[in-house]
PDB file of C-alpha atoms in Angstrom:
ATOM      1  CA  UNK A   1      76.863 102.953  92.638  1.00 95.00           C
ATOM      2  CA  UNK A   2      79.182 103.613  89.836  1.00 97.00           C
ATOM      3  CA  UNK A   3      79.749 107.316  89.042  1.00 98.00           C
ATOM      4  CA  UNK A   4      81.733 108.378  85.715  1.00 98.00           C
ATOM      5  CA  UNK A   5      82.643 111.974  84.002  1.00 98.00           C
ATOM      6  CA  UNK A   6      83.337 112.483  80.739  1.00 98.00           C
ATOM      7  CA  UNK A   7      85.109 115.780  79.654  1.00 98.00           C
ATOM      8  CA  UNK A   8      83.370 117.529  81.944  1.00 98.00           C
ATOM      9  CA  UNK A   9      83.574 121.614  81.118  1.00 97.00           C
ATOM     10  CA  UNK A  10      82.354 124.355  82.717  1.00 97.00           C
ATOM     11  CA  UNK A  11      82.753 128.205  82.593  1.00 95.00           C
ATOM     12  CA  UNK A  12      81.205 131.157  85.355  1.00 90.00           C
ATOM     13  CA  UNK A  13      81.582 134.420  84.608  1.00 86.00           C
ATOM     14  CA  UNK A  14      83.712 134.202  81.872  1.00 87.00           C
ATOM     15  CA  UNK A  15      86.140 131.806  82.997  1.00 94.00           C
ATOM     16  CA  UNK A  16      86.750 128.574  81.795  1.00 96.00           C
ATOM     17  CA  UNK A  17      87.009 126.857  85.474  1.00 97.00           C
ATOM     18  CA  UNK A  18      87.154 122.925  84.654  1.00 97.00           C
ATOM     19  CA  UNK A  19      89.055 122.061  81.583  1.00 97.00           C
ATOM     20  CA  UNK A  20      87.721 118.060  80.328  1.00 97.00           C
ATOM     21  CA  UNK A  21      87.404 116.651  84.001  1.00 98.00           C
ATOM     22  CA  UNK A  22      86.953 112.893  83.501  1.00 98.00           C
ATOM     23  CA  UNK A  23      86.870 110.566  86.357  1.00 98.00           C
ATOM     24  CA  UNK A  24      86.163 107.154  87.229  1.00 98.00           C
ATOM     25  CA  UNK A  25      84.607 106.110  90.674  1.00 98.00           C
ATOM     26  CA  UNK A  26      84.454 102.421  91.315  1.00 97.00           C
ATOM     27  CA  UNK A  27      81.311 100.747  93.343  1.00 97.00           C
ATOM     28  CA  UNK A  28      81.600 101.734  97.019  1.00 97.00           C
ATOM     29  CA  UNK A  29      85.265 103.156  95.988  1.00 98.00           C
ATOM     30  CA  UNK A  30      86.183 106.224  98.229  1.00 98.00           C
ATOM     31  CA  UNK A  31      87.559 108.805  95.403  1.00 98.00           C
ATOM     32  CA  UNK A  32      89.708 111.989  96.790  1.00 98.00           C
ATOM     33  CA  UNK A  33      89.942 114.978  94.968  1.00 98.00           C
ATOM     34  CA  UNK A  34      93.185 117.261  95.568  1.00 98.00           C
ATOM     35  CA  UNK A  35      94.022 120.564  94.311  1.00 97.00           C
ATOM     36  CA  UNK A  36      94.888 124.154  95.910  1.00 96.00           C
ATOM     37  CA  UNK A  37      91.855 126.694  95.850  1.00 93.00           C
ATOM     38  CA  UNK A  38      90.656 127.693  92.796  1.00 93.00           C
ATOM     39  CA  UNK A  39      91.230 124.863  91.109  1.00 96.00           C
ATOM     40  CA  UNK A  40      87.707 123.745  90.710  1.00 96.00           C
ATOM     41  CA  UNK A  41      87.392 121.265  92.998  1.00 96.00           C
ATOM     42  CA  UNK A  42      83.987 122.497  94.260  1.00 95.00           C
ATOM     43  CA  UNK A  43      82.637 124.094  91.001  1.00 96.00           C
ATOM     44  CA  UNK A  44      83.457 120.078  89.516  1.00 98.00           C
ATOM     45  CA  UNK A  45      81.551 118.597  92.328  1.00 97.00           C
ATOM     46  CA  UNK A  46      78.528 120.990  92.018  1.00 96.00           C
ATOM     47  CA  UNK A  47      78.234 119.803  88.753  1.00 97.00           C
ATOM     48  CA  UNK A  48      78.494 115.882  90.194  1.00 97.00           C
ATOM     49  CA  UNK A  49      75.303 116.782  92.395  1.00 95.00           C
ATOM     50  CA  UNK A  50      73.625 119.095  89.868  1.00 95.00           C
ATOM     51  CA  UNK A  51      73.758 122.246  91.406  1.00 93.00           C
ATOM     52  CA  UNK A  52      75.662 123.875  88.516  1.00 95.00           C
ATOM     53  CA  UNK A  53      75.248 122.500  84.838  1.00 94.00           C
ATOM     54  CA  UNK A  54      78.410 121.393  83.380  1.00 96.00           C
ATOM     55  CA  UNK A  55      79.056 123.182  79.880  1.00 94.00           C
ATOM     56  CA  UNK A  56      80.003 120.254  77.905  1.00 96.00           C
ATOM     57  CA  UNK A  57      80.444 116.459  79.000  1.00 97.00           C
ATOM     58  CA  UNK A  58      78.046 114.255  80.663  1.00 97.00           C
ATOM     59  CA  UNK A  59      77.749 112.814  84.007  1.00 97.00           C
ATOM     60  CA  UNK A  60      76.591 108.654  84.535  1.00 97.00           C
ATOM     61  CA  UNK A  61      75.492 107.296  87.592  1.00 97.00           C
ATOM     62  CA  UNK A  62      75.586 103.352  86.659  1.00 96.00           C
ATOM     63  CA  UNK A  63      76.036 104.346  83.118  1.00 95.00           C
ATOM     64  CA  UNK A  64      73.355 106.454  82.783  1.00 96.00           C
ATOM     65  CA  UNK A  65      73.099 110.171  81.992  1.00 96.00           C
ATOM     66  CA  UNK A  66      72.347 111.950  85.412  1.00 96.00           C
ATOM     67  CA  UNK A  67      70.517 114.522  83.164  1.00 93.00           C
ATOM     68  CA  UNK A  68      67.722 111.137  82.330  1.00 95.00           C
ATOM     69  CA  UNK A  69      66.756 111.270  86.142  1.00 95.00           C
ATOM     70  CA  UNK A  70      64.644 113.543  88.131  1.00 94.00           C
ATOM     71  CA  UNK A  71      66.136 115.605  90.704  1.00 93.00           C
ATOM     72  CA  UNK A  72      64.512 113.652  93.241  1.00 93.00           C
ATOM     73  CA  UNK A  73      65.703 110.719  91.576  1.00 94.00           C
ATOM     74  CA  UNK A  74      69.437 112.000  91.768  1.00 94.00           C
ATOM     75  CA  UNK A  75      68.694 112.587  95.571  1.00 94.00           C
ATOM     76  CA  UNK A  76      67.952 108.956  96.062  1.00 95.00           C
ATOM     77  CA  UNK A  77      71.377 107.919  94.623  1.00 95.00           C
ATOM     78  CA  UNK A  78      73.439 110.794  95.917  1.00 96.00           C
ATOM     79  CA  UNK A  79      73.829 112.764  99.073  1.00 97.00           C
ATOM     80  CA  UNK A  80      75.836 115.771  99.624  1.00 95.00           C
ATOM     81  CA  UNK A  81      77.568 117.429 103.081  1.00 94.00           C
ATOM     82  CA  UNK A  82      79.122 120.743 101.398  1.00 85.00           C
ATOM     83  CA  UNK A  83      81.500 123.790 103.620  1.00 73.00           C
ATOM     84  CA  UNK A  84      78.445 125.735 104.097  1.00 65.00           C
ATOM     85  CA  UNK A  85      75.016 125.174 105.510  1.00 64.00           C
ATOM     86  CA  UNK A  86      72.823 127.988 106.855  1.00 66.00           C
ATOM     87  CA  UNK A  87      69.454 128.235 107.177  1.00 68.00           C
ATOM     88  CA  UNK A  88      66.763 131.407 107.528  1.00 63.00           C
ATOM     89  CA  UNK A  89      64.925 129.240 109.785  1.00 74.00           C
ATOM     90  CA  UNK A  90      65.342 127.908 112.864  1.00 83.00           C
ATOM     91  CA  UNK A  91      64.906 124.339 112.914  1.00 93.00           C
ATOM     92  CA  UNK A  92      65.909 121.682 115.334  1.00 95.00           C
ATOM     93  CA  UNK A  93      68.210 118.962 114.915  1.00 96.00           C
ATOM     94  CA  UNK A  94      65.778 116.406 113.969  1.00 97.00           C
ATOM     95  CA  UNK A  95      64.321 118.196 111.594  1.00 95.00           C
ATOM     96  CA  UNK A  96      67.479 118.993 109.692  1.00 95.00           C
ATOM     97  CA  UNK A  97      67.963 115.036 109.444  1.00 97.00           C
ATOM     98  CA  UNK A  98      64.555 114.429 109.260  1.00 97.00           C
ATOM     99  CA  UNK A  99      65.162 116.886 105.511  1.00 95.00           C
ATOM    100  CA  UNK A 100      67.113 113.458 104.188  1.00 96.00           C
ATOM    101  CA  UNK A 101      64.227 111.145 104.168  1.00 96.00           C
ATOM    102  CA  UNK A 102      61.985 113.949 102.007  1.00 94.00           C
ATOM    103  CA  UNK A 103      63.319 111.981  98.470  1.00 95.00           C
ATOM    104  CA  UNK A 104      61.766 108.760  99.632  1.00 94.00           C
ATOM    105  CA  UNK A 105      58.602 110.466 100.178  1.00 91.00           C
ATOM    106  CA  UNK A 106      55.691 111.975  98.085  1.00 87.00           C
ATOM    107  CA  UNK A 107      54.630 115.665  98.094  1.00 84.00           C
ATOM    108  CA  UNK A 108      53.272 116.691 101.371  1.00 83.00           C
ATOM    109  CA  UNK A 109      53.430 113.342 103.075  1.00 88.00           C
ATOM    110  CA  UNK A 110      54.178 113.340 106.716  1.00 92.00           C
ATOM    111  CA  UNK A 111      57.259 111.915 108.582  1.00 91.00           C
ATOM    112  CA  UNK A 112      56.317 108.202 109.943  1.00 94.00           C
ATOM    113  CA  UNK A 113      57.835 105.773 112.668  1.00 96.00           C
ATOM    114  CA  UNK A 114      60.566 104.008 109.925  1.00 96.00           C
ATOM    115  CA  UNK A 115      61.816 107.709 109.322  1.00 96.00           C
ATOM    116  CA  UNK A 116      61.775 108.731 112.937  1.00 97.00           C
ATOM    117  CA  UNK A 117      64.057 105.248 113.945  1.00 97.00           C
ATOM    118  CA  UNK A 118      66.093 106.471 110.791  1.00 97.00           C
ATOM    119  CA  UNK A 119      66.774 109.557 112.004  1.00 97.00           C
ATOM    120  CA  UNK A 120      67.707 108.516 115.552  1.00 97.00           C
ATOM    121  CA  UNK A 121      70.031 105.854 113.949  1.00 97.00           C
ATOM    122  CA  UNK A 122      72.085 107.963 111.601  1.00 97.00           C
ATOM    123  CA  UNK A 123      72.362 110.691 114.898  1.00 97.00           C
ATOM    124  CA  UNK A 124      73.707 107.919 116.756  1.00 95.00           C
ATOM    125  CA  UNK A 125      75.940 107.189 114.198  1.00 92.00           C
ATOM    126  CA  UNK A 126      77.689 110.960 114.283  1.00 92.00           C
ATOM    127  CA  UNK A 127      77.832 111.042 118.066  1.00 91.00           C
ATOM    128  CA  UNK A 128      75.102 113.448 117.981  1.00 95.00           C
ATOM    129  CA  UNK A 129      71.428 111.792 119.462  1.00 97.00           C
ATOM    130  CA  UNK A 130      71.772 113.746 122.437  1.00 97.00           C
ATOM    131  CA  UNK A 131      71.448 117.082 119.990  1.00 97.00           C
ATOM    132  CA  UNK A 132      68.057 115.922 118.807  1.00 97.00           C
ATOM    133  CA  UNK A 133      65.832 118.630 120.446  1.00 96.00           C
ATOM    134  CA  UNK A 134      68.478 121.432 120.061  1.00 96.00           C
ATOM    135  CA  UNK A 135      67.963 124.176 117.488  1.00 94.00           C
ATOM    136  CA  UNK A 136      70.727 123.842 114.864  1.00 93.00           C
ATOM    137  CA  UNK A 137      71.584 127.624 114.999  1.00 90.00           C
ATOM    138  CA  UNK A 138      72.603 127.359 118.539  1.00 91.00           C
ATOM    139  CA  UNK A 139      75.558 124.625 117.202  1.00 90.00           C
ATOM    140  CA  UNK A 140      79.235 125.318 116.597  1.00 87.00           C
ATOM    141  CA  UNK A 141      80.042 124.464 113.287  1.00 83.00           C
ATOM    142  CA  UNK A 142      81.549 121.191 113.919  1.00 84.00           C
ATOM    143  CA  UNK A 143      78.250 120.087 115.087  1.00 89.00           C
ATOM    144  CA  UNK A 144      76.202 121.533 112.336  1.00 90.00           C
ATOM    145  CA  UNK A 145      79.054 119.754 110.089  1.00 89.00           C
ATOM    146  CA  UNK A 146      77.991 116.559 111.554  1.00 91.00           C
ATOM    147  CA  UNK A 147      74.719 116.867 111.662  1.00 93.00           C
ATOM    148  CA  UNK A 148      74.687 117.494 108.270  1.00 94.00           C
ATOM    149  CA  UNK A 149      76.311 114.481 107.883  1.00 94.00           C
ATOM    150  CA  UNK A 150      73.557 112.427 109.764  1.00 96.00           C
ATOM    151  CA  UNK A 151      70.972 114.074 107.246  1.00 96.00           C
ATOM    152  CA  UNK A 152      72.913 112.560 104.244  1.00 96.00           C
ATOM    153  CA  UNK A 153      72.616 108.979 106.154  1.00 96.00           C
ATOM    154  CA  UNK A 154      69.253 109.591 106.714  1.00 97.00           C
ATOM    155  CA  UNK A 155      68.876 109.757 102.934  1.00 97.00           C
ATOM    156  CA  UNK A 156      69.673 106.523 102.424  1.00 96.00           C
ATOM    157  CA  UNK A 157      71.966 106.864  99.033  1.00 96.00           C
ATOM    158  CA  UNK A 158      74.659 105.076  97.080  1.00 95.00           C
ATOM    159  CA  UNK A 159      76.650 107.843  96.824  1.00 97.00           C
ATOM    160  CA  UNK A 160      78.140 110.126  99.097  1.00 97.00           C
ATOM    161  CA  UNK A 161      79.669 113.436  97.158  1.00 97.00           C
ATOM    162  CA  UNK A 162      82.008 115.846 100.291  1.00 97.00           C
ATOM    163  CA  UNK A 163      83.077 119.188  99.698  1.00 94.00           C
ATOM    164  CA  UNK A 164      86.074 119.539 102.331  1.00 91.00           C
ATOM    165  CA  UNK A 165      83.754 117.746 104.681  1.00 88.00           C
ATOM    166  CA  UNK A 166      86.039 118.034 107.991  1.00 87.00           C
ATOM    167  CA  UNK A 167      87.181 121.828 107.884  1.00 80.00           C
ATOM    168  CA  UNK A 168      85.235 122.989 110.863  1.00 76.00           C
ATOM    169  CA  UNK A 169      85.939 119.879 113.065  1.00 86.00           C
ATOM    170  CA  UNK A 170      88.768 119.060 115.688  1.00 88.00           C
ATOM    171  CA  UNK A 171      91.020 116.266 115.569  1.00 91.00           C
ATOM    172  CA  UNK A 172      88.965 113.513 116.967  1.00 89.00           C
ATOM    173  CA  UNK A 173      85.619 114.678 114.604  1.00 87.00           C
ATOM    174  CA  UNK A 174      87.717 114.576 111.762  1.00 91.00           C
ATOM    175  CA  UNK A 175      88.587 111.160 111.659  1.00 92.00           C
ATOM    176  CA  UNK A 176      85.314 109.924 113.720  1.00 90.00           C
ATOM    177  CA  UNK A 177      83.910 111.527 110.398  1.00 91.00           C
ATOM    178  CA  UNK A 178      85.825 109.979 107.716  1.00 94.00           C
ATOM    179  CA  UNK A 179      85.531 106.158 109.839  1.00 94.00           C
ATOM    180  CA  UNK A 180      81.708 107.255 109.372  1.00 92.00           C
ATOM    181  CA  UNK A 181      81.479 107.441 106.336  1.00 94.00           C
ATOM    182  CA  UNK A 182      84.570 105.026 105.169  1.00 94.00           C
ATOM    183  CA  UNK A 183      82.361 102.155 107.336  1.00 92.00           C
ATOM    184  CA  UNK A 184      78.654 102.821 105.622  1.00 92.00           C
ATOM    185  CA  UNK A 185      80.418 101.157 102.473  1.00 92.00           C
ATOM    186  CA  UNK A 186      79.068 104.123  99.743  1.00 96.00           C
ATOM    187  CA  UNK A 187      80.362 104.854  96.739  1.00 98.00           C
ATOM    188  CA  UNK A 188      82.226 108.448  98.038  1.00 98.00           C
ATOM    189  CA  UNK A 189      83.523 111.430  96.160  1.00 98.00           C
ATOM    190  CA  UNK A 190      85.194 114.090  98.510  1.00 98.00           C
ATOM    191  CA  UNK A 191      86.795 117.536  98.009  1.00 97.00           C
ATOM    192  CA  UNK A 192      89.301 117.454 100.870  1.00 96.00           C
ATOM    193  CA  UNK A 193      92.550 119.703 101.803  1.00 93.00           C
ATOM    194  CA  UNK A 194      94.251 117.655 104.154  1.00 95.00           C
ATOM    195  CA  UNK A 195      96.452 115.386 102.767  1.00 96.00           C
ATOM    196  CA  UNK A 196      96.998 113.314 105.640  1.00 96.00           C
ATOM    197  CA  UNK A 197      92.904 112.367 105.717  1.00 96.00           C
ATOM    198  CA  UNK A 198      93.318 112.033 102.158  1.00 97.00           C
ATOM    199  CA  UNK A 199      96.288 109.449 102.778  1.00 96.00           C
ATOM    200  CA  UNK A 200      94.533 107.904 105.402  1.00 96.00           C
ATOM    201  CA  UNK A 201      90.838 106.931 103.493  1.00 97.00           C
ATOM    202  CA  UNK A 202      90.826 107.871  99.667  1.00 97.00           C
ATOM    203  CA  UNK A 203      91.494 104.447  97.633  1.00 97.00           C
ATOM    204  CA  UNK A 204      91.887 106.429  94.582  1.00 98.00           C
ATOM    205  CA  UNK A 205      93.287 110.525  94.426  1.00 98.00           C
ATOM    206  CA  UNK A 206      92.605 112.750  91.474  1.00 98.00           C
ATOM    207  CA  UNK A 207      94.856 115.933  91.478  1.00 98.00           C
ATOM    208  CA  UNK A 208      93.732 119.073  89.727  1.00 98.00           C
ATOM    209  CA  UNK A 209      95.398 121.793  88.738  1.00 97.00           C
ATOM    210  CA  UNK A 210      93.587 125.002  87.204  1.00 96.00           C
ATOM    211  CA  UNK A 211      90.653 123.081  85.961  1.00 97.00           C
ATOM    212  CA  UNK A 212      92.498 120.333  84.781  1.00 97.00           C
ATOM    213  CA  UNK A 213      93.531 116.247  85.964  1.00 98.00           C
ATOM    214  CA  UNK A 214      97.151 116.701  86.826  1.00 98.00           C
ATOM    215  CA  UNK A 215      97.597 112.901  88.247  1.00 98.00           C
ATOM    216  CA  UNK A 216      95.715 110.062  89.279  1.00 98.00           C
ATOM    217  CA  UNK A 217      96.382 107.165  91.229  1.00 98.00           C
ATOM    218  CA  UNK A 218      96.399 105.856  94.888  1.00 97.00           C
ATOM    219  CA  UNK A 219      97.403 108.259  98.153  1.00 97.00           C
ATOM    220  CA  UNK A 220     101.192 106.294  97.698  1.00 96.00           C
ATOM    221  CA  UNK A 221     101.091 107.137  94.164  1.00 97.00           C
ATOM    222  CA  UNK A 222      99.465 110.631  93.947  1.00 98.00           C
ATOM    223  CA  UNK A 223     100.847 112.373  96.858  1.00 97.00           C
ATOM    224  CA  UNK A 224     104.739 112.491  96.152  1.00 97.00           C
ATOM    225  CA  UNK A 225     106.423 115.536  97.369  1.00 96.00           C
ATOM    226  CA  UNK A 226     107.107 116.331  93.671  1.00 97.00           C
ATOM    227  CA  UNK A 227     103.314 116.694  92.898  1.00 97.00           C
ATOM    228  CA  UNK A 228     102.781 118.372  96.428  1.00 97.00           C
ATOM    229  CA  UNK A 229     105.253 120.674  95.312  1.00 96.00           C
ATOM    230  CA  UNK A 230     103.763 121.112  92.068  1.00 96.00           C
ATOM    231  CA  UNK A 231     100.143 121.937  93.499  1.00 96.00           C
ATOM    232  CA  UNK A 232     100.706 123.904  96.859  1.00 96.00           C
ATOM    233  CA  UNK A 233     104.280 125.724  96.095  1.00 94.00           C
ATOM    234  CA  UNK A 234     105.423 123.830  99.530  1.00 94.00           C
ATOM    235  CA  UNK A 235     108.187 121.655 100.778  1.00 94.00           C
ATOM    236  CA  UNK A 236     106.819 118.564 102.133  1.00 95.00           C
ATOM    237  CA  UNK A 237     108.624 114.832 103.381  1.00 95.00           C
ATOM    238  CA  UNK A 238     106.927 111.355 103.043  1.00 96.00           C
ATOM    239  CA  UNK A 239     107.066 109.221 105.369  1.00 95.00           C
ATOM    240  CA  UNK A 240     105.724 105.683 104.883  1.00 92.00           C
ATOM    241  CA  UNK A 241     104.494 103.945 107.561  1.00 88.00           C
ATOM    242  CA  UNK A 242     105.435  99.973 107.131  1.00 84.00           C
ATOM    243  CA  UNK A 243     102.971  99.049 110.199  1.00 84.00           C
ATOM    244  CA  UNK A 244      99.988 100.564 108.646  1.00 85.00           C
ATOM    245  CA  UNK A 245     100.825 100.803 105.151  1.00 87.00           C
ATOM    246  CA  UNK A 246     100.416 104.428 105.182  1.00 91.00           C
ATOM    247  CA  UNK A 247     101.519 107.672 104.490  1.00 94.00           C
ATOM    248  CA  UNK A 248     102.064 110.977 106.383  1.00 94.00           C
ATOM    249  CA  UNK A 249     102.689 113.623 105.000  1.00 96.00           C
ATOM    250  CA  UNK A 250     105.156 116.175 107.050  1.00 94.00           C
ATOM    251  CA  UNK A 251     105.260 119.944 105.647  1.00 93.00           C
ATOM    252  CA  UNK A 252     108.342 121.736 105.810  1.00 88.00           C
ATOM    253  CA  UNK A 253     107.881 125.488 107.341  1.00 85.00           C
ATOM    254  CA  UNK A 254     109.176 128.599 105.252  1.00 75.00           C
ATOM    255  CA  UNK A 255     110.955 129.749 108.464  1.00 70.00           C
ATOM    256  CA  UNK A 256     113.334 126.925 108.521  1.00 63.00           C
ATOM    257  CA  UNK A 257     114.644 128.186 105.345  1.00 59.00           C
ATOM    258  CA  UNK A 258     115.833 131.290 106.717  1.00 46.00           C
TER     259      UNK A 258
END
């Protein structure tokens, strides 16, 4: 799916948070946006999944205005896995990714056998089948992180939308997480801090900077140590790596300086 924002605006509490946002992602393109906090990285991808309504500008999904679809409509074409998911109640594991299948289905009907095998297939997918009986409270937040990534496969979109997806996970979950979702071959937009993971899966990088789009381009082309600089008021080296084509991004500590 194609997802486009035009002059996207918004203002909470007074504020004027996100200053024209326009963006472009590409079918199945993996879209990274950059920025330190409060730059409205979250607020402008709230208004992406229509949790918060954008002040001025419209949002298309395949050219159309998102505001000419239902919101079950919008939660067949886009999942979300935010920073925070809590719930009053306590459910188990395969309910919470069972929860991704309810768009597909009308009012009150019940769970059937497809759902069940999809729900078994997108734990397998996270590492996380074994879980299936536990009660999500009693996860760590890495877990609940990917579970809550398993109930966005479940749903079955075109469209993935992250909001720093892989703060609560170690190491190895990070990047079994981003191979996840970099292999189901979605259209993704993701919030995400780290630069590195940002080096290592975004195909396209959007910068922002107090509300607005400071740069856009690839990792190579986004993430200089001028613009790192610029955003995060830190030293930082580049280090291309010619057997992988990559970056890495190496931050320099304040104590050195001393």
């Amino acid at each position: 799916m194609e997802v486009k924002t035009l002059d996207i605006e918004a203002y909470l509490g007074g504020s004027h948070i996100l200053k024209g946002l326009s963006i472009h992602a590409k079918k199945k393109e993996f879209v990274g946006i950059i920025g330190p906090n409060g730059s409205g990285k979250s607020t402008f991808l709230k208004c992406i999944y229509r949790t918060l309504q954008p002040s001025t500008g419209a949002i298309l999904l395949d050219d159309k205005n998102s505001k000419d679809f239902s919101m079950k409509e919008s939660a067949r074409k886009m999942a979300v896995v935010s920073q925070h998911n809590n719930y009053n109640f306590d459910f188990t594991v395969s309910d919470i990714v069972l929860m991704g299948r309810s768009p597909h289905k009308k009012f009150i009907e019940k769970d059937n056998v497809y759902d069940y095998r999809i729900m078994e297939e997108s734990l397998k997918k996270v590492g996380m089948i074994d879980y299936a009986k536990r009660n999500f409270s009693s996860l760590s937040g890495g877990e609940k992180q990917r579970i809550i990534l398993a109930r966005a496969l479940a749903q079955k979109t075109e469209c993935l939308i992250l909001d720093e997806p892989t703060n609560h996970l170690d190491i190895k979950y990070q990047l079994q997480f981003m191979d996840t979702v970099k292999e189901i071959g979605v259209t993704v937009i993701a919030a995400i801090h780290d630069l590195n993971i940002v080096a290592l899966y975004c195909d396209k990088v959007y910068a922002l900077k107090a509300g607005k789009i400071v740069k856009v381009g690839t990792p190579k082309e986004v993430l200089t140590t001028e613009l790192i600089k610029s955003l995060y008021e830190v030293d930082a080296k580049i280090i291309d790596d010619e057997e992988t084509g990559l970056i890495n991004i190496i931050y320099k500590p304040y104590y050195k300086k001393i």
